[in-house]
XYZ file of C-alpha atoms in Angstrom:
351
model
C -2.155 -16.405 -26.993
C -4.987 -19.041 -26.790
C -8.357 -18.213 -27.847
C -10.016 -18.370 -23.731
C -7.100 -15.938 -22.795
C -8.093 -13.279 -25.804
C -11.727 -13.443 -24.529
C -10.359 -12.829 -20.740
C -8.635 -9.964 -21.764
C -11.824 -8.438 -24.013
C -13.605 -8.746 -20.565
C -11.462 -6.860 -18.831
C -11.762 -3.297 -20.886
C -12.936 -2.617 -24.146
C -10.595 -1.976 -27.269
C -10.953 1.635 -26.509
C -10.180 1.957 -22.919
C -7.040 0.241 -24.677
C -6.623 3.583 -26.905
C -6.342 5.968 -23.296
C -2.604 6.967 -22.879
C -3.139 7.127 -18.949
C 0.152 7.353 -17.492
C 0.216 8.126 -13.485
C 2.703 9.031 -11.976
C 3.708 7.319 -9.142
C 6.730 5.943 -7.347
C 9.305 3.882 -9.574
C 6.929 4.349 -12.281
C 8.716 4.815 -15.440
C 8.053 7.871 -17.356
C 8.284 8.158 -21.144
C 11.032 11.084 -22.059
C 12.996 12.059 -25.303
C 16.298 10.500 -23.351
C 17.494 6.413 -23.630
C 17.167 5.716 -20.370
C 14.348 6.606 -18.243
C 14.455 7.731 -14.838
C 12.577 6.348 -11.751
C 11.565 8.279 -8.615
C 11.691 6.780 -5.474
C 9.275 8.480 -3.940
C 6.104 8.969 -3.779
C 4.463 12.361 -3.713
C 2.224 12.995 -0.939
C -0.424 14.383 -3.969
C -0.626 11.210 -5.788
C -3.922 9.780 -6.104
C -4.878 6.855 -8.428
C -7.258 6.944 -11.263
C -10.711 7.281 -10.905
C -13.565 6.346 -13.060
C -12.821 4.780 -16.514
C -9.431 5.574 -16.209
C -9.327 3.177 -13.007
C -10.893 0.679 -15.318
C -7.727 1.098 -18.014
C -5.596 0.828 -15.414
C -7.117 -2.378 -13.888
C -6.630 -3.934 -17.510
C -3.395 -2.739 -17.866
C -2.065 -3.974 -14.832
C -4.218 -7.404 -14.857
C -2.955 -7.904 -18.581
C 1.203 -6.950 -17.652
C 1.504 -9.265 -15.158
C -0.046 -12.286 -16.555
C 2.015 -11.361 -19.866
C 5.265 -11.180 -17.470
C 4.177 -14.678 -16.217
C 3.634 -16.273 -19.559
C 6.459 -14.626 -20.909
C 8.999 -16.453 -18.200
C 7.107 -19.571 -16.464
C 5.449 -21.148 -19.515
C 7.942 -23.866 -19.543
C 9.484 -23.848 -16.182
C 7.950 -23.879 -12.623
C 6.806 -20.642 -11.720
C 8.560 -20.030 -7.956
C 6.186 -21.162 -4.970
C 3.809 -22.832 -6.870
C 6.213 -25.840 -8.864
C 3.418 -25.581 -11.728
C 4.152 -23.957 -14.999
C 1.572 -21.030 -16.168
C -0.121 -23.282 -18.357
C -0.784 -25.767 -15.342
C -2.190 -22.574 -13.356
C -5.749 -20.397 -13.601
C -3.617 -17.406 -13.037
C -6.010 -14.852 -14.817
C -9.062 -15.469 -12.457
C -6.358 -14.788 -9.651
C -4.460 -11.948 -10.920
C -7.711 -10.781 -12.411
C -9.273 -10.914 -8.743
C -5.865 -9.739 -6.607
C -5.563 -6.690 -8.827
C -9.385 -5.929 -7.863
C -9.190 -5.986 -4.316
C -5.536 -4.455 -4.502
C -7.187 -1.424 -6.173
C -10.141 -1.629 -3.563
C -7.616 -1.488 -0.871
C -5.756 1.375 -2.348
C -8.403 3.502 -3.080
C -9.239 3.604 0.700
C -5.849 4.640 2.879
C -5.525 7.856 0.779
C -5.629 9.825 4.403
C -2.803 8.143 5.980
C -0.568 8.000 2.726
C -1.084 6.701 -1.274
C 0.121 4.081 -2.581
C 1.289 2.728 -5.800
C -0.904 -0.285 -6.856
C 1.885 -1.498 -9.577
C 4.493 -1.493 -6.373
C 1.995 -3.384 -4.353
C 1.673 -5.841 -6.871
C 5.278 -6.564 -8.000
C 5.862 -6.850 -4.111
C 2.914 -9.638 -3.671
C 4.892 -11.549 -6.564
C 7.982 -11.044 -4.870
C 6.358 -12.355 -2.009
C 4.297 -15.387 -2.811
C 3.976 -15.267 -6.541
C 0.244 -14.979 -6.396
C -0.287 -18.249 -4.451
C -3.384 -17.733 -2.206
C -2.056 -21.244 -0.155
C 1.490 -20.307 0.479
C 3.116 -20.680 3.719
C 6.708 -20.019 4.346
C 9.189 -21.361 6.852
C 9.171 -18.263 9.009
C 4.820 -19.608 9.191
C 4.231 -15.863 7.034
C 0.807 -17.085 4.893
C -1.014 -16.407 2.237
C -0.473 -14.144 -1.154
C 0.942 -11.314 0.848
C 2.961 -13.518 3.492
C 1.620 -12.130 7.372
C 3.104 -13.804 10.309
C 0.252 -14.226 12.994
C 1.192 -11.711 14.892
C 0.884 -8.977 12.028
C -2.397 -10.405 10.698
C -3.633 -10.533 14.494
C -3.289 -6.689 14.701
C -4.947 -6.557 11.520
C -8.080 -8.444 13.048
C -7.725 -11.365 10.716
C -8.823 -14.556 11.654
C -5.894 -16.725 12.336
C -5.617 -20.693 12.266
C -5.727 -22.324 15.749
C -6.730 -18.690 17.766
C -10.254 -19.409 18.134
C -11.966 -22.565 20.039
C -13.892 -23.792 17.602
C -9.986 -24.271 15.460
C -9.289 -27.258 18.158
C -12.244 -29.494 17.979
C -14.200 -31.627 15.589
C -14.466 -31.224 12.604
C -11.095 -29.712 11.743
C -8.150 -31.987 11.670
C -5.039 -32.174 13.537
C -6.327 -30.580 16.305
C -3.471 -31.004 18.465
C -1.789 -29.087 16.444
C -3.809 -26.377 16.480
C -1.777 -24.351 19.362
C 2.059 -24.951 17.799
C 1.520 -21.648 16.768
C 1.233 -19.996 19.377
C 4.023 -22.048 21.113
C 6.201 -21.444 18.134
C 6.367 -17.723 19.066
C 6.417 -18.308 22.840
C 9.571 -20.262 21.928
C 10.705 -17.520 19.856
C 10.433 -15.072 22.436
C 12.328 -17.088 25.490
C 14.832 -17.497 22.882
C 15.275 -14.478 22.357
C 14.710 -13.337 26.218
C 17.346 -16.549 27.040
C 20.013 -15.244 24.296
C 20.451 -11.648 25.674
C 20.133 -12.639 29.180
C 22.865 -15.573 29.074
C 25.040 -15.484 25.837
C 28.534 -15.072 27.388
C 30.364 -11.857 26.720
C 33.716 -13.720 26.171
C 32.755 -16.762 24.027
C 35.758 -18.672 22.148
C 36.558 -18.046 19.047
C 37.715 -20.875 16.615
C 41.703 -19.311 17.033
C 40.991 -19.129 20.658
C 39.841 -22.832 21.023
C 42.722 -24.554 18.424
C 44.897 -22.111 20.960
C 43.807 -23.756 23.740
C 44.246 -27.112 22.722
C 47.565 -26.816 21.357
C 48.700 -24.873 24.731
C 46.385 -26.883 27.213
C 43.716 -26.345 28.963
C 43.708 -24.211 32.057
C 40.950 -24.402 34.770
C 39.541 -20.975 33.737
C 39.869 -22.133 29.995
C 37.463 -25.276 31.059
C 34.952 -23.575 33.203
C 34.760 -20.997 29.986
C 34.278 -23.633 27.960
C 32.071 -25.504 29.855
C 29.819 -22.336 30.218
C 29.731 -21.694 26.953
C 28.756 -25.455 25.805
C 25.919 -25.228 28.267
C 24.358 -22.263 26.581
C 24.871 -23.739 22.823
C 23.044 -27.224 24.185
C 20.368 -24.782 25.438
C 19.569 -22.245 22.421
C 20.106 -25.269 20.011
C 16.754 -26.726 22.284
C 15.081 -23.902 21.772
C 15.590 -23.456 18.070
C 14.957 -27.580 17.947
C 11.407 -27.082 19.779
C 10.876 -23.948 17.285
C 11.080 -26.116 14.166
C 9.205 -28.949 15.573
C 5.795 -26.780 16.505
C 7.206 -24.813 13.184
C 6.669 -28.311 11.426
C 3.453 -29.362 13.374
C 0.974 -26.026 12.738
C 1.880 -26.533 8.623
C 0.548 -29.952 9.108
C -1.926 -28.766 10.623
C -2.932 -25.806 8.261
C -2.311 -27.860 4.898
C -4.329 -30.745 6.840
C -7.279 -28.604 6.675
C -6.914 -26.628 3.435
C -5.942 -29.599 1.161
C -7.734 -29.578 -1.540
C -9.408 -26.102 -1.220
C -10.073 -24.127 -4.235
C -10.633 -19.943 -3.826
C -13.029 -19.590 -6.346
C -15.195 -22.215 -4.590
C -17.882 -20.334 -2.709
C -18.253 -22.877 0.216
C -14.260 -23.214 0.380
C -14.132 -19.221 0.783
C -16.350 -19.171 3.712
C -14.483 -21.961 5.049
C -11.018 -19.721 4.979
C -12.783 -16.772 6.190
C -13.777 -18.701 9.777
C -10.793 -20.516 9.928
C -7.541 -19.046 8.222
C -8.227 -15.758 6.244
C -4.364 -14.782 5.386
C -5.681 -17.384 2.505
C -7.961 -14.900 1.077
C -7.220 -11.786 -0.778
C -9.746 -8.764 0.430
C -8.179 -8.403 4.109
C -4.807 -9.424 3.335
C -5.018 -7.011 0.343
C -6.495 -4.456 2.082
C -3.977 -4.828 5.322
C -0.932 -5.008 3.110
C -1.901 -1.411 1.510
C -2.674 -0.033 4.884
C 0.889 -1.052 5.868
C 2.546 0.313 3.316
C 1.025 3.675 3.616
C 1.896 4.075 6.823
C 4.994 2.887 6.739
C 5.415 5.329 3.496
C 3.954 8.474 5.651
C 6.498 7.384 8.250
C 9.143 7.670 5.474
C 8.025 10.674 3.912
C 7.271 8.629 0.813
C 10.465 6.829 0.454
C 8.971 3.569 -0.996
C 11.924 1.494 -1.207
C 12.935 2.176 2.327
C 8.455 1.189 2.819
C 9.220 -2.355 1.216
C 11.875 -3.046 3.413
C 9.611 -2.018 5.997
C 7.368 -4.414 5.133
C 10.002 -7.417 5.008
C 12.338 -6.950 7.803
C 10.172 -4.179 10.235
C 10.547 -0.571 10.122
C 12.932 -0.051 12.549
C 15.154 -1.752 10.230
C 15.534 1.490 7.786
C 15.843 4.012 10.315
C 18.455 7.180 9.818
C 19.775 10.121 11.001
C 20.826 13.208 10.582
C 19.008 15.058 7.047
C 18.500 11.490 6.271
C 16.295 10.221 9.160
C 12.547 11.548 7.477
C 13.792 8.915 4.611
C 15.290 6.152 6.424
C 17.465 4.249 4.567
C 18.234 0.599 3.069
C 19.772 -1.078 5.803
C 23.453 -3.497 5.180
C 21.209 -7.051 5.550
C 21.638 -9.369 2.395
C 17.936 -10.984 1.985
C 16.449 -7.091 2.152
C 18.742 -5.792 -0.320
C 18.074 -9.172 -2.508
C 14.380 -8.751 -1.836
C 14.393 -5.342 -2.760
C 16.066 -5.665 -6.080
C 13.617 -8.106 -7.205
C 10.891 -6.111 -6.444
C 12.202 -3.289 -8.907
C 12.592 -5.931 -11.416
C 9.314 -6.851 -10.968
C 7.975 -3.568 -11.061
C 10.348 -2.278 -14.204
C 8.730 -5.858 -15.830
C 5.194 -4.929 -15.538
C 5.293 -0.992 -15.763
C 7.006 -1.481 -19.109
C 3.910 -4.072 -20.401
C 1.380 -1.354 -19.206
């Protein structure tokens, strides 16, 4: 450990804050016991607060310290995912030294609609971006915790492109600055054009190597023909999606090239034009969705992160099951899921 990264961590607690044997207890937080393996609880008590005073202040090190331990542990000599930079090549204590403080902020205020787990929180914002305060996805999701405009809009952040002054001098690519908008306009007639026209009796590949081998009859053709039409059709929509897709990243890394976060006049600049870039609001939003989404799943958080990824709806159950939801059959949620317990097993056992 280099000698700047010794006097980082002396800043963030003293030696005997390091002494405290703190241990909340909080969802998939793993508990000390006499037994090899230790268990995790999946759920979060509705009781659970975090800790106050200078037991917050242990916990802020301990977390801060884990996860930039985690990262230097595995990315010191390969590219750390998202950014394509090593840890070495990164400042990732001022960020993970900054996220953690506004993650704790943000936690400390939704305790009325539900707690959450800061460690969770965190191992979910590396699942999602890896701590990269500039990332932006293919599905346009931004920023360290990865909204989509939509979400962030009913969060009252400040989105690129939704306000006037985003479309004129002296921000560039201003004709780009409504793809976004168009991109989920697109999305939505898509969607509107799919359920409203997608034939009921489409060919399968059997079917069609059937046809050909018996011939064609009329009704085969005008099948065929019908469904043809509505492939060249949703293949135009999903064309036009990528294109404005394409156009509002050009636009967004147009105007952010260059930026740095811990630049004073670069923050101000995010705030007024793009602040999924910044970490208070998107912090504070992302804990506000959890806990709901938690108090909605009587504290089930694993059936919250999924929540969080693919919509809440997504994890809904019956029966003595349906206060809990469930983990729904859908391959990138159950992949996304299992690396956020990794995660979270990788820093809870460092703190």
């Amino acid at each position: 450990m280099s000698s700047d990264r010794r006097t980082f961590l002396k800043g963030l607690g003293s030696a005997a804050l390091l002494t405290l044997a703190y241990s909340p207890e909080s969802v998939a937080q793993y508990i000390p016991t006499e037994f090899t393996h230790t268990p995790v609880n999946v759920m979060i008590p509705r009781d659970y607060r975090i800790p106050t005073g200078s037991e917050l202040e242990n916990y802020k090190y301990r977390l801060t310290r884990a996860t930039l331990d985690l990262l230097e542990e595995h990315y010191s000599s390969k590219p750390i995912p998202v950014w394509d930079k090593t840890f070495r090549e990164i400042d990732m204590e001022k960020r993970i030294s900054n996220i953690v403080f506004w993650l704790l902020k943000g936690v400390e205020n939704p305790q009325a609609i539900y707690p959450v787990d800061p460690a969770w929180a965190n191992s979910m914002i590396m699942k999602e971006s890896y701590f990269y305060e500039l990332a932006i996805s293919k599905a346009l999701a931004i920023g360290i915790c990865q909204f989509v405009q939509p979400t962030a809009l009913s969060y009252n952040m400040i989105c690129a492109g939704q306000q006037t002054a985003h479309k004129r001098s002296p921000y560039k690519l201003i004709q780009y600055a409504v793809e976004a908008t168009r991109y989920y306009e697109l999305r939505t007639q898509r969607r509107a054009y799919r359920r409203k026209y997608r034939p009921k009796n489409r060919f399968t590949i059997q079917q069609a190597l059937q046809v050909i081998s018996d011939g064609a009859s009329k009704a085969d053709k005008e099948k065929a023909q019908k469904q043809l039409a509505y492939e060249k059709r949703y293949s135009k929509f999903s064309d036009d999606m990528i294109k404005a897709r394409e156009n509002y990243r050009n636009y967004l890394l147009a105007n952010v090239k260059g930026r740095d976060i811990f630049n004073r006049r670069d923050v101000q600049f995010l705030v007024g034009f793009e602040e999924r870039f910044t970490y208070k609001k998107p912090l504070d939003s992302m804990v506000k969705m959890l806990a709901s989404s938690l108090r909605a799943r009587s504290g089930n958080i694993l059936a919250a992160a999924i929540g969080y990824n693919a919509g809440l709806s997504s994890t809904k159950a019956v029966g003595r099951y349906e206060p809990f939801g469930r983990i729904p059959a859908i391959e990138q949620s159950t992949t996304y899921l299992s690396h956020i317990l990794v995660n979270h097993h990788d820093i809870t056992s460092r703190m």
